[in-house]
């Protein structure tokens, strides 16, 4: 029997600590009722008829949060006055419900509903009001400014590269047709890289302007793909120019057809490979007695010039691309100072069911110490002061304002 009472006393002490902060806030209520009563002090007298610790309906739900550290911040004066420190403002009774961007601002006290999640600003409308009030003025942090500047740079050279390559494809530049014939592979890969860079920058702008970490995660991953697509044509052009370009030109010219020969001859104003009698395409200016030089010399000089410019520009963009990647890796998860999705983790949320268990434990302690009448009156005053009667039975139903 002594061991049973010892175990029971230990259980009561552990549960009394979870509601100790609430007990100290009702001393003024007890003094009005009976000035000779003292606040409850552990250990309490064992009474199996009023103790809720044996009730399976109250403690059977493992998802209830009875965290002591969660209570003081949620039952402060800001809760009683609904976050309105200025008495001149209109007082609206009741705790605010739901999540959103304003749920965890300084001095705010809210209780989330079941299923409340903040999907990085996409849960509410982009315009108008949020949470029943006008949206406050937005302020960008330094991480967002870093992402903005880096993505602006990335968008700039991606767009410029795309425009330049499209002009090459549409034969806007002088001798652009020679590039389309002799460097078709490098031109195609560069166009793919520039186009994918524009797509990636658009995803980045969506994540930056919407404060969406999911978009920014995809954006950061795509930056690595853009880096790979960027260096591939740079490596090919560097390898082609610096390793036996003369032999590659000889082999390439032999693989061309008459149409490719004719296009290069018209652009470089030459005839045949060495002379009009060697691998030449007959035209109005290229025939057996033509005085035009062979195409090997002009074509070789043109390729050396173009390939050097090509890989120089690409390798010059590599440091900027690495800088954009580093900015995305370091800043994409800090687009706002909000932790995670802005909601208290579900395991630590204080729901209405959790409050019911805490208040029932508190009532049982008062009843054990002072009797059922005192406990009933204290609970009635507590519910009135905390405005718990205004909450609907359905936790998903909004609170009337």
Short mmCIF file of C-alpha atoms in Angstrom, two decimals:
data_model
loop_
_atom_site.label_atom_id
_atom_site.label_comp_id
_atom_site.label_asym_id
_atom_site.label_seq_id
_atom_site.Cartn_x
_atom_site.Cartn_y
_atom_site.Cartn_z
CA UNK A 1 0.00 0.00 0.00
CA UNK A 2 2.86 2.42 0.78
CA UNK A 3 4.52 1.71 -2.54
CA UNK A 4 1.22 2.36 -4.34
CA UNK A 5 0.83 5.70 -2.60
CA UNK A 6 4.47 6.58 -3.38
CA UNK A 7 3.96 5.89 -7.12
CA UNK A 8 0.70 7.84 -7.09
CA UNK A 9 2.35 10.81 -5.39
CA UNK A 10 5.17 10.86 -7.95
CA UNK A 11 2.63 10.84 -10.78
CA UNK A 12 0.73 13.73 -9.26
CA UNK A 13 3.93 15.75 -8.81
CA UNK A 14 4.93 15.30 -12.45
CA UNK A 15 1.51 16.40 -13.67
CA UNK A 16 1.32 19.27 -11.25
CA UNK A 17 4.48 20.77 -12.70
CA UNK A 18 2.81 21.02 -16.14
CA UNK A 19 0.10 23.28 -14.76
CA UNK A 20 2.09 25.16 -12.14
CA UNK A 21 2.28 28.32 -14.27
CA UNK A 22 -1.49 28.33 -14.63
CA UNK A 23 -1.97 27.81 -10.91
CA UNK A 24 0.05 30.86 -9.97
CA UNK A 25 -2.11 33.07 -12.18
CA UNK A 26 -5.28 32.37 -10.15
CA UNK A 27 -4.13 33.28 -6.68
CA UNK A 28 -6.14 36.50 -6.80
CA UNK A 29 -9.28 34.45 -7.57
CA UNK A 30 -8.75 32.25 -4.54
CA UNK A 31 -8.14 35.22 -2.27
CA UNK A 32 -11.52 36.66 -3.20
CA UNK A 33 -13.21 33.37 -2.40
CA UNK A 34 -11.54 32.61 0.91
CA UNK A 35 -8.71 34.73 2.28
CA UNK A 36 -7.56 31.86 4.51
CA UNK A 37 -6.87 29.49 1.62
CA UNK A 38 -3.32 28.93 0.42
CA UNK A 39 -2.29 28.18 -3.14
CA UNK A 40 -2.01 24.47 -3.93
CA UNK A 41 1.36 22.99 -3.06
CA UNK A 42 2.54 19.57 -4.21
CA UNK A 43 2.12 16.80 -3.21
CA UNK A 44 -1.66 16.74 -3.38
CA UNK A 45 -3.93 14.36 -1.57
CA UNK A 46 -4.81 11.28 -3.52
CA UNK A 47 -8.46 11.20 -4.60
CA UNK A 48 -9.32 8.64 -7.30
CA UNK A 49 -12.80 10.05 -7.88
CA UNK A 50 -11.80 13.47 -9.21
CA UNK A 51 -8.34 12.85 -10.67
CA UNK A 52 -8.27 12.85 -14.50
CA UNK A 53 -5.04 10.87 -14.75
CA UNK A 54 -6.92 7.57 -14.94
CA UNK A 55 -9.36 8.83 -17.61
CA UNK A 56 -8.43 7.09 -20.91
CA UNK A 57 -10.45 9.61 -22.96
CA UNK A 58 -8.19 12.49 -21.92
CA UNK A 59 -4.74 10.94 -22.09
CA UNK A 60 -5.37 8.38 -24.82
CA UNK A 61 -4.44 10.79 -27.61
CA UNK A 62 -0.62 10.82 -27.99
CA UNK A 63 -0.78 13.88 -30.26
CA UNK A 64 -1.76 16.25 -27.44
CA UNK A 65 0.96 18.74 -26.55
CA UNK A 66 1.34 19.53 -22.84
CA UNK A 67 4.69 21.28 -23.17
CA UNK A 68 5.46 23.54 -20.22
CA UNK A 69 7.66 25.83 -22.32
CA UNK A 70 4.76 26.48 -24.67
CA UNK A 71 2.44 27.85 -21.95
CA UNK A 72 3.98 31.13 -20.74
CA UNK A 73 4.28 32.74 -24.16
CA UNK A 74 0.78 31.73 -25.18
CA UNK A 75 -0.94 32.74 -21.94
CA UNK A 76 0.63 36.15 -21.51
CA UNK A 77 -1.13 39.52 -21.32
CA UNK A 78 -1.08 39.65 -25.12
CA UNK A 79 -3.51 36.73 -25.12
CA UNK A 80 -5.90 38.36 -22.70
CA UNK A 81 -5.97 41.60 -24.69
CA UNK A 82 -5.80 39.90 -28.08
CA UNK A 83 -2.42 41.46 -28.85
CA UNK A 84 -3.76 45.02 -28.36
CA UNK A 85 -1.49 46.78 -25.91
CA UNK A 86 -3.12 50.13 -26.63
CA UNK A 87 -6.41 50.36 -24.75
CA UNK A 88 -7.72 52.95 -27.22
CA UNK A 89 -8.05 50.26 -29.88
CA UNK A 90 -11.16 48.18 -30.26
CA UNK A 91 -11.00 45.08 -28.11
CA UNK A 92 -12.03 41.81 -29.75
CA UNK A 93 -12.37 38.92 -27.29
CA UNK A 94 -10.95 35.53 -28.02
CA UNK A 95 -7.69 34.08 -29.25
CA UNK A 96 -6.86 34.38 -32.92
CA UNK A 97 -6.94 31.15 -34.84
CA UNK A 98 -5.08 29.98 -37.90
CA UNK A 99 -1.62 30.40 -39.34
CA UNK A 100 -0.28 32.55 -42.14
CA UNK A 101 2.50 35.06 -42.29
CA UNK A 102 1.33 37.10 -39.28
CA UNK A 103 0.94 34.14 -36.92
CA UNK A 104 4.39 34.34 -35.39
CA UNK A 105 5.22 38.02 -35.49
CA UNK A 106 6.46 39.77 -32.37
CA UNK A 107 3.84 39.88 -29.63
CA UNK A 108 1.33 37.82 -31.59
CA UNK A 109 -0.57 35.04 -29.81
CA UNK A 110 -2.44 32.53 -31.94
CA UNK A 111 -3.57 28.95 -31.79
CA UNK A 112 -3.44 27.08 -35.10
CA UNK A 113 -6.36 25.08 -36.34
CA UNK A 114 -6.03 21.43 -37.30
CA UNK A 115 -4.47 21.20 -40.73
CA UNK A 116 -3.11 24.76 -40.76
CA UNK A 117 -0.05 24.97 -42.98
CA UNK A 118 1.53 28.00 -44.62
CA UNK A 119 2.70 27.09 -48.10
CA UNK A 120 5.23 29.92 -48.39
CA UNK A 121 2.76 32.67 -49.18
CA UNK A 122 0.67 30.72 -51.69
CA UNK A 123 -2.12 29.90 -49.27
CA UNK A 124 -3.58 33.39 -49.37
CA UNK A 125 -4.36 35.62 -52.31
CA UNK A 126 -1.60 37.72 -53.81
CA UNK A 127 -3.62 40.90 -53.65
CA UNK A 128 -6.05 42.47 -51.21
CA UNK A 129 -6.12 41.50 -47.56
CA UNK A 130 -4.68 38.65 -45.56
CA UNK A 131 -5.98 37.52 -42.19
CA UNK A 132 -8.69 40.16 -42.18
CA UNK A 133 -6.33 43.14 -42.35
CA UNK A 134 -4.35 45.08 -44.90
CA UNK A 135 -0.99 43.54 -45.70
CA UNK A 136 1.88 45.41 -44.02
CA UNK A 137 4.69 46.97 -45.94
CA UNK A 138 7.15 44.34 -47.10
CA UNK A 139 10.85 44.70 -46.31
CA UNK A 140 13.48 42.66 -48.09
CA UNK A 141 16.28 41.17 -46.04
CA UNK A 142 19.88 41.00 -47.18
CA UNK A 143 19.52 37.41 -48.39
CA UNK A 144 16.67 38.37 -50.66
CA UNK A 145 18.64 41.31 -52.01
CA UNK A 146 21.57 38.98 -52.69
CA UNK A 147 19.33 36.60 -54.60
CA UNK A 148 17.79 39.50 -56.48
CA UNK A 149 21.15 40.88 -57.62
CA UNK A 150 22.59 37.47 -58.51
CA UNK A 151 19.52 36.41 -60.46
CA UNK A 152 19.45 39.78 -62.21
CA UNK A 153 23.02 39.17 -63.35
CA UNK A 154 22.20 35.61 -64.37
CA UNK A 155 19.13 36.74 -66.29
CA UNK A 156 21.15 39.45 -68.01
CA UNK A 157 23.85 37.29 -69.53
CA UNK A 158 21.43 34.46 -70.27
CA UNK A 159 19.15 36.81 -72.19
CA UNK A 160 22.07 38.48 -73.96
CA UNK A 161 23.50 35.11 -74.99
CA UNK A 162 20.14 33.95 -76.29
CA UNK A 163 19.66 37.09 -78.38
CA UNK A 164 23.17 36.82 -79.84
CA UNK A 165 22.72 33.13 -80.70
CA UNK A 166 19.32 33.73 -82.27
CA UNK A 167 20.84 36.44 -84.44
CA UNK A 168 23.45 33.90 -85.50
CA UNK A 169 20.80 31.34 -86.36
CA UNK A 170 18.87 33.90 -88.41
CA UNK A 171 22.05 34.97 -90.26
CA UNK A 172 22.03 38.53 -88.94
CA UNK A 173 25.77 38.81 -88.32
CA UNK A 174 28.43 38.87 -91.02
CA UNK A 175 29.70 35.36 -91.82
CA UNK A 176 27.07 33.87 -89.48
CA UNK A 177 26.33 31.23 -92.11
CA UNK A 178 29.91 29.95 -91.81
CA UNK A 179 29.33 29.36 -88.11
CA UNK A 180 26.07 27.56 -88.82
CA UNK A 181 27.87 25.24 -91.24
CA UNK A 182 31.24 24.71 -89.57
CA UNK A 183 30.26 24.93 -85.87
CA UNK A 184 26.74 23.55 -85.85
CA UNK A 185 27.30 21.33 -82.79
CA UNK A 186 28.78 24.07 -80.63
CA UNK A 187 26.09 26.52 -81.72
CA UNK A 188 23.31 24.09 -80.82
CA UNK A 189 24.74 23.32 -77.39
CA UNK A 190 25.22 27.01 -76.63
CA UNK A 191 21.63 27.77 -77.63
CA UNK A 192 20.35 25.02 -75.34
CA UNK A 193 22.43 26.36 -72.45
CA UNK A 194 21.22 29.95 -72.95
CA UNK A 195 17.58 28.88 -73.30
CA UNK A 196 17.73 26.74 -70.19
CA UNK A 197 19.34 29.66 -68.38
CA UNK A 198 16.34 31.86 -69.19
CA UNK A 199 13.94 29.20 -67.92
CA UNK A 200 15.96 28.86 -64.72
CA UNK A 201 16.02 32.62 -64.17
CA UNK A 202 12.23 32.79 -64.54
CA UNK A 203 11.87 30.12 -61.85
CA UNK A 204 14.23 32.15 -59.70
CA UNK A 205 12.17 35.31 -60.11
CA UNK A 206 9.04 33.38 -59.12
CA UNK A 207 10.72 32.13 -55.96
CA UNK A 208 12.19 35.52 -55.06
CA UNK A 209 9.04 37.58 -55.60
CA UNK A 210 6.71 35.02 -53.98
CA UNK A 211 9.11 34.11 -51.13
CA UNK A 212 8.68 30.50 -52.18
CA UNK A 213 11.40 28.20 -50.96
CA UNK A 214 10.22 25.33 -53.15
CA UNK A 215 10.77 27.35 -56.31
CA UNK A 216 14.14 28.50 -55.03
CA UNK A 217 15.18 24.91 -54.34
CA UNK A 218 14.39 23.99 -57.95
CA UNK A 219 16.13 27.17 -59.09
CA UNK A 220 19.31 26.29 -57.20
CA UNK A 221 19.32 22.76 -58.63
CA UNK A 222 18.81 24.04 -62.18
CA UNK A 223 21.77 26.41 -61.74
CA UNK A 224 24.05 23.38 -61.58
CA UNK A 225 22.56 22.06 -64.81
CA UNK A 226 23.12 25.46 -66.42
CA UNK A 227 26.72 25.34 -65.28
CA UNK A 228 27.21 21.98 -66.98
CA UNK A 229 25.51 23.12 -70.16
CA UNK A 230 27.68 26.25 -70.14
CA UNK A 231 31.07 24.60 -69.90
CA UNK A 232 30.38 21.85 -72.47
CA UNK A 233 30.51 24.13 -75.57
CA UNK A 234 33.44 25.99 -73.99
CA UNK A 235 35.39 22.75 -73.66
CA UNK A 236 34.54 21.68 -77.23
CA UNK A 237 35.60 24.99 -78.77
CA UNK A 238 38.83 25.09 -76.73
CA UNK A 239 39.68 21.52 -77.71
CA UNK A 240 38.89 22.12 -81.37
CA UNK A 241 41.07 25.22 -81.65
CA UNK A 242 44.10 24.16 -79.64
CA UNK A 243 44.48 20.54 -80.73
CA UNK A 244 45.26 20.09 -84.45
CA UNK A 245 42.77 22.54 -85.88
CA UNK A 246 44.42 22.22 -89.32
CA UNK A 247 43.80 18.49 -89.50
CA UNK A 248 40.23 18.91 -88.26
CA UNK A 249 39.55 21.49 -90.98
CA UNK A 250 40.89 19.08 -93.64
CA UNK A 251 38.69 16.27 -92.34
CA UNK A 252 35.63 18.49 -92.00
CA UNK A 253 35.88 19.89 -95.51
CA UNK A 254 36.04 16.39 -96.94
CA UNK A 255 32.83 15.51 -95.07
CA UNK A 256 30.92 18.51 -96.39
CA UNK A 257 28.64 18.31 -99.41
CA UNK A 258 28.35 20.64 -102.33
CA UNK A 259 25.76 22.79 -100.54
CA UNK A 260 28.07 23.39 -97.53
CA UNK A 261 31.03 24.16 -99.84
CA UNK A 262 28.95 26.67 -101.73
CA UNK A 263 27.76 28.46 -98.58
CA UNK A 264 31.30 28.81 -97.20
CA UNK A 265 32.65 29.94 -100.62
CA UNK A 266 30.01 32.64 -100.90
CA UNK A 267 30.65 33.94 -97.37
CA UNK A 268 34.48 33.91 -97.46
CA UNK A 269 34.78 34.78 -101.20
CA UNK A 270 36.96 31.79 -102.05
CA UNK A 271 36.81 28.88 -104.49
CA UNK A 272 37.61 25.25 -103.72
CA UNK A 273 39.67 23.97 -100.82
CA UNK A 274 43.17 24.59 -102.16
CA UNK A 275 42.17 25.84 -105.63
CA UNK A 276 39.19 25.76 -108.00
CA UNK A 277 40.29 22.27 -109.09
CA UNK A 278 40.15 20.68 -105.57
CA UNK A 279 36.76 20.02 -103.90
CA UNK A 280 35.03 23.11 -105.25
CA UNK A 281 31.36 23.89 -105.75
CA UNK A 282 30.74 25.44 -109.15
CA UNK A 283 29.01 28.83 -109.04
CA UNK A 284 28.95 32.12 -110.95
CA UNK A 285 32.17 33.24 -109.27
CA UNK A 286 33.82 29.87 -108.74
CA UNK A 287 34.87 28.00 -111.88
CA UNK A 288 38.00 26.47 -113.35
CA UNK A 289 39.58 29.77 -114.42
CA UNK A 290 38.52 31.73 -111.30
CA UNK A 291 41.12 33.94 -109.67
CA UNK A 292 39.62 33.50 -106.17
CA UNK A 293 41.94 31.86 -103.60
CA UNK A 294 41.29 28.51 -101.99
CA UNK A 295 39.09 28.34 -98.89
CA UNK A 296 41.46 26.56 -96.51
CA UNK A 297 43.41 29.66 -95.49
CA UNK A 298 40.43 32.01 -94.94
CA UNK A 299 38.36 29.28 -93.32
CA UNK A 300 41.21 28.28 -90.97
CA UNK A 301 41.78 31.90 -89.91
CA UNK A 302 38.07 32.46 -89.37
CA UNK A 303 37.77 29.34 -87.22
CA UNK A 304 40.73 30.34 -85.06
CA UNK A 305 39.21 33.76 -84.46
CA UNK A 306 35.67 32.55 -83.76
CA UNK A 307 36.65 29.59 -81.55
CA UNK A 308 38.94 31.72 -79.41
CA UNK A 309 36.24 34.33 -78.85
CA UNK A 310 33.76 31.56 -78.15
CA UNK A 311 35.55 29.77 -75.32
CA UNK A 312 36.89 33.05 -73.91
CA UNK A 313 33.35 34.36 -73.39
CA UNK A 314 32.14 31.05 -71.96
CA UNK A 315 35.01 30.64 -69.51
CA UNK A 316 34.62 34.30 -68.58
CA UNK A 317 31.04 33.60 -67.50
CA UNK A 318 32.04 30.63 -65.33
CA UNK A 319 33.02 32.73 -62.25
CA UNK A 320 29.73 34.61 -62.43
CA UNK A 321 27.82 31.34 -62.74
CA UNK A 322 29.62 29.91 -59.72
CA UNK A 323 28.81 33.09 -57.79
CA UNK A 324 25.12 32.75 -58.66
CA UNK A 325 25.18 29.12 -57.53
CA UNK A 326 26.81 30.03 -54.21
CA UNK A 327 24.27 32.81 -53.65
CA UNK A 328 21.43 30.40 -54.36
CA UNK A 329 22.82 27.76 -52.00
CA UNK A 330 23.40 30.18 -49.12
CA UNK A 331 20.38 32.47 -49.46
CA UNK A 332 17.50 30.48 -50.97
CA UNK A 333 16.40 29.09 -47.59
CA UNK A 334 16.61 32.53 -45.96
CA UNK A 335 14.43 34.48 -48.39
CA UNK A 336 12.54 35.52 -45.25
CA UNK A 337 13.53 35.30 -41.60
CA UNK A 338 10.68 32.89 -40.96
CA UNK A 339 11.72 29.43 -39.82
CA UNK A 340 10.49 26.64 -42.07
CA UNK A 341 6.93 27.23 -43.22
CA UNK A 342 6.12 29.68 -40.46
CA UNK A 343 4.01 27.34 -38.34
CA UNK A 344 4.72 25.79 -34.97
CA UNK A 345 5.47 22.07 -35.46
CA UNK A 346 2.38 19.96 -34.89
CA UNK A 347 4.00 18.05 -32.04
CA UNK A 348 4.31 21.30 -30.05
CA UNK A 349 1.02 22.99 -30.88
CA UNK A 350 -1.30 23.77 -28.01
CA UNK A 351 -4.72 22.76 -29.31
CA UNK A 352 -8.09 23.03 -27.61
CA UNK A 353 -7.88 19.37 -26.62
CA UNK A 354 -4.52 20.01 -24.96
CA UNK A 355 -6.00 22.97 -23.07
CA UNK A 356 -8.88 20.77 -21.94
CA UNK A 357 -6.45 18.24 -20.45
CA UNK A 358 -4.38 20.95 -18.77
CA UNK A 359 -7.42 22.68 -17.27
CA UNK A 360 -8.87 19.36 -16.14
CA UNK A 361 -5.62 18.53 -14.38
CA UNK A 362 -5.69 21.96 -12.80
CA UNK A 363 -9.31 21.49 -11.69
CA UNK A 364 -8.54 18.15 -10.12
CA UNK A 365 -5.67 19.66 -8.16
CA UNK A 366 -7.89 22.48 -6.90
CA UNK A 367 -10.63 20.03 -6.02
CA UNK A 368 -8.23 17.80 -4.12
CA UNK A 369 -6.89 20.78 -2.17
CA UNK A 370 -9.97 22.99 -1.64
CA UNK A 371 -13.01 21.09 -2.79
CA UNK A 372 -15.21 20.88 -5.87
CA UNK A 373 -17.03 24.19 -5.27
CA UNK A 374 -13.85 26.28 -5.27
CA UNK A 375 -12.52 24.45 -8.32
CA UNK A 376 -15.73 25.10 -10.26
CA UNK A 377 -15.68 28.81 -9.50
CA UNK A 378 -11.99 29.18 -10.39
CA UNK A 379 -12.48 27.35 -13.69
CA UNK A 380 -15.47 29.50 -14.54
CA UNK A 381 -13.46 32.67 -13.95
CA UNK A 382 -10.51 31.29 -15.91
CA UNK A 383 -12.63 30.51 -18.95
CA UNK A 384 -14.22 33.95 -18.73
CA UNK A 385 -10.88 35.78 -18.54
CA UNK A 386 -9.28 33.75 -21.31
CA UNK A 387 -12.42 34.02 -23.48
CA UNK A 388 -12.46 30.32 -24.16
CA UNK A 389 -16.23 30.26 -24.46
CA UNK A 390 -16.14 32.05 -27.81
CA UNK A 391 -14.38 29.18 -29.55
CA UNK A 392 -16.60 26.95 -31.66
CA UNK A 393 -16.74 23.23 -31.12
CA UNK A 394 -15.42 22.68 -34.63
CA UNK A 395 -11.71 23.67 -34.64
CA UNK A 396 -11.76 24.30 -38.40
CA UNK A 397 -14.58 26.85 -38.18
CA UNK A 398 -13.30 30.46 -38.11
CA UNK A 399 -13.73 32.48 -34.95
CA UNK A 400 -16.53 35.07 -35.17
CA UNK A 401 -15.28 38.65 -35.12
#
